[in-house]
Amino acid sequence: MTTSSVRPMAELTVRGVLLGGLITLLFTAANVYLGLKVGLTFATSIPAAVISMAILRYLPGATILENNIVQTVASAAGTLAAIIFVLPGLVMIGWWNGFPYFTTAAITGFGGILGVMFSVPLRRALVVDTPLPYPEGRAAAEVLKVGAGSREGAAESARGLMMIVWSAITSAGFAILTQTRLATAEAALWFRAGGGATGIAGGLSFALVGAGHLVGLSVGIAMFVGIVIGWWIVLPILTAAAPMAGADVATWAGTVFRSDVRFFGAGVIGVAAIWTLLKIIGPVVRGIRSAIEASAAKRGGAAVALGERDLPIGVVGLVTVGMLLPIGLLLWSVIRGGPLAGSEVALIGGALLFIIVIGLVIAAVCGYMAGLIGASNSPVSGIGILSVLAASLMLVGLFGRGTPPDVTQALVAYALIVTGIVFGVATISNDNLQDLKTGQLVGATPWKQQVALIFGVFFGSLVVPPVLNLLSSTLGFVGTPGAGPNALAAPQAALISALAKGVLGGDLNWAMIGWGALAGVAIIVADELLGRAGKLRLPPLGVGLGVYLPMTVTLPVVLGAVIGAIYDRWARHQADPEAAERMGVLAATGMIVGESLWGVAFAGIVYASGSDAPLALVGADFETVALTGGTALFLVLVAFLYRYARRQAAA
């Protein structure tokens, strides 16, 4: 039989794209809710691959390459949900009342498509000719290989799907119980410390425990160090210096935290992001240079293998240039008829140049970070912070400071929209190269995956706006008018909008950012010394998040990281350590998906009922029982899920 008569394996199929789109609906909604609540999102590649294999194995002609396309579509769309780190800021500053569908989808989609285009020329440098580990890309490839390789692999996929389902049901069930008030959702104890105030607080949240498992012990410990620095050192000092007569301890501590401590955390995050860029710029430049040299060699007449065919560079260039027109029209629609009217040429021209130049740099940086530490752990929120600072400073250069309030608000909104487009580039390039590494390991065709990524961006752009609108109109965001008791923190969006307002308005809390930056330098030094000593690292961005986020959010993440480390230690001693560890990952993913999807559903119930507590069955007099009984039940259910994961892994 000749090679030409061999029928190629099915890969980019209609059913694969549609299945990826359906999985997108679930994971995008879950990621939007989780990101707004805790400031973290989860990688969807592995659970999407498991679900795909469990479904497609019942259909004729299913292949490993088709399953790879499904996870590529779903992972791109789930990753694009990270746009919520920026866009809610437009509601927080009062520029938007909700999320206009077309504008929100356009900002999300345009940035995502540019992210795909910008990362295509980087594939050879950062995926093929590189020692980067791509931990999540390799893990997803192993899942696909196991599922395609044997009956045992098919059985593992079925067990993995059941793990996700039971974990999600348990997570959602407990979240429903907290909404009835029969179990508490969080507990806090605030007290005076010397002349100041501090406390300890934690949420009973399966989603946060699952997020802790996925980020790992190193990040978990770093976040705990951030809690110690921000809540138990800096907060008592600052509250002692700013007494609040007549206020209770919780109000006193919360006010100082929001006005000062979170900007201290922003300083840590900013320095950590800059340090990350400085560390990787050399390898990125060398990788791009090698890609150019390889491309020149190919033009000499060498044949290109199927597994090395990217989207043609001419198509990439044409799409990139073609995107500038709709982006320009989008920016013009923001400016026209408003306080910035008359400055369209300077604003749009500067923004387009900013998006292209900064977008290219960010695509390379985020792709490298994904290869180094994984898409879930990549500090894309730090990239967003640096982007909004750069965009705001660009606008200061054009307009100066001290503009009228309506002009300042319009400039802040414009900076956030430009940052939103750049952030789409960051998130998709961060995910794109991880998926392409998976494809390389399973023998996929790069250009087909790149097309699948565009489909993923399209699906994600359609899903993000309605979910944001539902959550904004029902639960709201902390600090915005009308926000209810279930308001979402949206921590990165709050920080990024505050930074833009501070730079353009001239009233940024530079003192606390400066102290945080100094602390960030000290943390970087400690992390480097630990690395050279071969010890567990202390990621500076993790420390910054521990300082910046509310303790009710970070403490459960730390708990989840410790539980995940204990589980992984057990898994490493099993007959198939990789399969056992994957089962733990699927358990954690189910925890996140179940609670997060319920959070979206609960927002719909709030909207339909008009009540902030539509499911409450008891009043405040049941609080003690809800705290003790709910805490005990929560711990029992966590133990049950991990015990079930161990049984599934050993089956």
XYZ file of C-alpha atoms in Angstrom, residues 97-376:
280
model
C -24.081 50.376 33.611
C -23.844 46.823 32.293
C -21.879 45.025 29.604
C -23.060 45.997 26.094
C -23.080 42.739 24.168
C -21.432 43.747 20.906
C -18.770 45.970 22.467
C -17.844 43.394 25.115
C -17.731 40.567 22.558
C -15.677 42.706 20.165
C -13.066 43.666 22.772
C -12.786 40.018 23.796
C -12.761 38.582 20.282
C -10.441 41.089 18.604
C -7.781 40.653 21.269
C -8.142 36.867 21.163
C -7.734 36.647 17.376
C -4.650 38.861 17.532
C -3.341 36.556 20.267
C -3.643 33.586 17.900
C -1.976 35.482 15.040
C 0.881 36.852 17.134
C 1.714 33.454 18.578
C 1.856 31.604 15.230
C 5.392 32.825 14.349
C 6.526 31.905 17.874
C 5.575 28.213 17.653
C 8.908 26.966 16.366
C 10.909 29.092 18.790
C 8.851 28.409 21.904
C 7.364 24.965 21.231
C 9.656 22.992 18.905
C 13.189 24.272 19.379
C 13.053 24.758 23.127
C 13.671 22.889 26.397
C 10.615 24.528 28.008
C 8.633 21.897 29.960
C 5.051 23.011 29.151
C 3.675 21.103 32.159
C -0.024 21.437 31.294
C 0.536 20.791 27.585
C 2.421 17.588 28.341
C -0.174 16.499 30.888
C -3.007 17.022 28.374
C -1.049 15.029 25.770
C -0.617 12.152 28.205
C -4.349 12.152 28.939
C -5.106 11.978 25.213
C -2.576 9.181 24.636
C -3.918 7.094 27.495
C -7.478 7.534 26.282
C -6.571 6.527 22.727
C -4.171 3.736 23.562
C -6.209 0.982 25.156
C -9.407 -0.211 26.762
C -7.825 0.715 30.063
C -7.469 4.244 28.765
C -11.139 4.378 27.837
C -12.044 3.082 31.280
C -9.864 5.751 32.879
C -11.670 8.420 30.853
C -15.014 7.124 32.109
C -13.779 7.116 35.715
C -12.361 10.595 35.234
C -15.677 11.893 33.931
C -17.469 10.363 36.933
C -14.917 12.027 39.209
C -15.709 15.418 37.688
C -19.461 14.803 37.927
C -19.508 13.684 41.581
C -17.074 16.393 42.613
C -19.185 19.030 40.849
C -22.435 17.738 42.421
C -20.891 17.795 45.901
C -19.468 21.276 45.383
C -22.714 22.705 44.017
C -24.749 20.950 46.727
C -22.760 22.527 49.527
C -22.958 25.941 47.837
C -26.758 25.561 47.713
C -26.733 24.656 51.411
C -24.874 27.879 52.230
C -27.497 29.873 50.306
C -30.201 28.367 52.516
C -28.170 29.673 55.516
C -28.196 26.180 57.068
C -24.403 26.235 56.631
C -22.226 29.321 56.740
C -20.308 30.418 53.657
C -17.452 32.025 55.573
C -16.273 32.745 59.071
C -14.207 35.644 60.418
C -12.817 36.786 63.742
C -11.574 40.384 63.963
C -9.674 41.669 66.987
C -7.362 44.410 68.188
C -3.615 43.798 68.008
C -1.651 46.338 70.027
C -2.970 49.674 68.857
C -4.219 48.325 65.550
C -6.617 45.737 64.158
C -6.332 42.422 62.362
C -8.138 39.096 62.187
C -8.469 35.692 60.619
C -11.101 34.784 58.019
C -11.801 31.954 55.645
C -14.510 30.833 53.253
C -16.051 27.369 53.094
C -15.690 27.084 49.344
C -14.978 23.946 47.319
C -14.033 26.119 44.334
C -11.267 27.787 46.331
C -9.973 24.471 47.684
C -9.931 23.109 44.134
C -8.093 26.200 42.897
C -5.491 25.665 45.632
C -4.926 22.070 44.509
C -4.352 23.223 40.929
C -1.956 26.088 41.682
C 0.234 23.827 43.815
C 2.062 23.943 47.114
C 4.686 26.519 46.121
C 2.067 29.110 45.111
C -0.064 28.168 48.133
C 2.799 28.805 50.552
C 3.593 32.057 48.744
C -0.018 33.189 49.192
C 0.167 32.302 52.884
C 3.314 34.423 53.209
C 1.329 37.219 51.560
C -1.444 36.771 54.144
C 1.105 37.045 56.947
C 2.698 40.174 55.457
C -0.488 41.970 54.430
C -2.979 41.001 57.113
C -0.886 40.268 60.189
C 2.006 42.735 59.788
C 1.101 45.654 57.491
C -2.593 45.942 58.448
C -2.002 46.198 62.249
C 0.673 48.855 61.653
C -1.518 50.940 59.345
C -4.676 50.647 61.467
C -2.696 51.737 64.520
C -1.663 54.837 62.564
C -5.243 55.529 61.401
C -7.698 54.975 64.289
C -11.428 55.157 63.457
C -13.471 56.434 66.359
C -16.778 54.648 66.822
C -16.160 52.012 64.124
C -16.189 48.304 64.906
C -12.964 46.369 64.362
C -14.149 44.669 61.164
C -15.101 47.986 59.520
C -11.873 49.608 60.691
C -9.698 46.803 59.315
C -11.656 46.561 56.057
C -11.455 50.288 55.345
C -7.695 50.471 55.843
C -7.206 47.290 53.824
C -9.071 48.689 50.816
C -7.476 52.144 50.940
C -3.867 51.164 51.690
C -2.985 47.479 52.047
C -4.238 46.451 48.618
C -2.000 49.096 47.011
C 0.899 47.658 48.991
C -0.010 44.344 47.334
C -0.184 46.091 43.957
C 3.400 47.236 44.430
C 4.500 43.657 45.114
C 2.604 42.385 42.059
C 3.990 45.107 39.780
C 7.624 44.478 40.734
C 7.107 40.716 40.423
C 5.643 41.124 36.924
C 8.550 43.322 35.803
C 11.051 40.839 37.242
C 9.372 37.992 35.340
C 9.677 39.939 32.088
C 13.339 40.733 32.683
C 14.142 37.097 33.422
C 12.642 35.749 30.226
C 13.371 38.459 27.664
C 16.760 36.918 26.776
C 15.424 33.404 26.057
C 12.501 34.848 24.107
C 14.779 36.918 21.854
C 17.054 33.920 21.255
C 14.059 31.732 20.459
C 12.644 34.200 17.937
C 16.062 34.523 16.300
C 16.279 30.741 15.885
C 12.789 30.694 14.368
C 13.793 33.304 11.780
C 16.911 31.301 10.913
C 14.857 28.105 10.586
C 12.358 29.880 8.332
C 15.155 31.139 6.103
C 16.514 27.590 5.823
C 13.088 26.293 4.799
C 12.912 28.830 2.005
C 16.012 27.162 0.620
C 13.811 24.371 -0.699
C 13.493 21.903 2.181
C 10.145 20.122 2.426
C 7.904 20.987 5.354
C 6.417 18.013 7.211
C 2.675 18.001 7.869
C 3.323 18.322 11.592
C 5.262 21.542 10.979
C 2.737 23.441 8.847
C 1.511 26.611 10.502
C -0.992 29.056 9.105
C 0.858 30.746 6.196
C 2.702 33.837 7.390
C 0.976 35.832 4.638
C -2.429 34.886 6.074
C -1.207 35.794 9.555
C -0.060 39.205 8.343
C -3.246 39.813 6.360
C -5.509 38.917 9.295
C -3.432 41.042 11.673
C -3.596 44.099 9.418
C -7.253 43.394 8.661
C -8.067 43.422 12.396
C -6.852 47.002 12.706
C -9.912 48.375 10.869
C -12.601 46.869 13.146
C -10.493 47.690 16.217
C -10.199 51.275 14.994
C -13.973 51.436 14.434
C -14.558 50.015 17.912
C -12.317 52.674 19.466
C -13.991 55.385 17.372
C -17.400 54.279 18.676
C -16.079 54.718 22.221
C -14.782 58.233 21.515
C -17.507 59.739 19.305
C -19.956 62.136 20.911
C -18.111 62.065 24.229
C -15.617 64.228 26.091
C -12.744 62.940 23.926
C -14.394 63.825 20.587
C -12.019 65.790 18.357
C -8.968 63.762 19.398
C -9.850 60.634 17.411
C -6.744 60.582 15.198
C -4.234 60.803 18.043
C -6.153 58.439 20.318
C -6.892 55.742 17.738
C -3.471 55.952 16.066
C -1.674 55.751 19.400
C -3.871 52.882 20.572
C -3.373 50.813 17.398
C 0.397 51.255 17.594
C 0.272 50.372 21.295
C -1.794 47.225 20.628
C 0.522 45.977 17.870
C 3.844 46.685 19.588
C 2.881 45.783 23.140
C 0.755 42.881 21.874
C 3.713 41.300 20.060
C 5.907 41.602 23.142
C 3.182 40.226 25.403
C 2.490 37.288 23.064
C 6.140 36.245 23.304
C 6.342 36.812 27.044
C 3.087 34.996 27.881
C 3.927 32.113 25.570
C 7.263 31.673 27.285
C 5.703 31.884 30.747
C 3.132 29.229 29.816
C 5.940 26.978 28.653
C 7.921 27.562 31.807
C 5.315 27.284 34.556
C 2.007 26.424 32.861
C -0.934 28.533 31.713
C -2.686 28.359 35.108
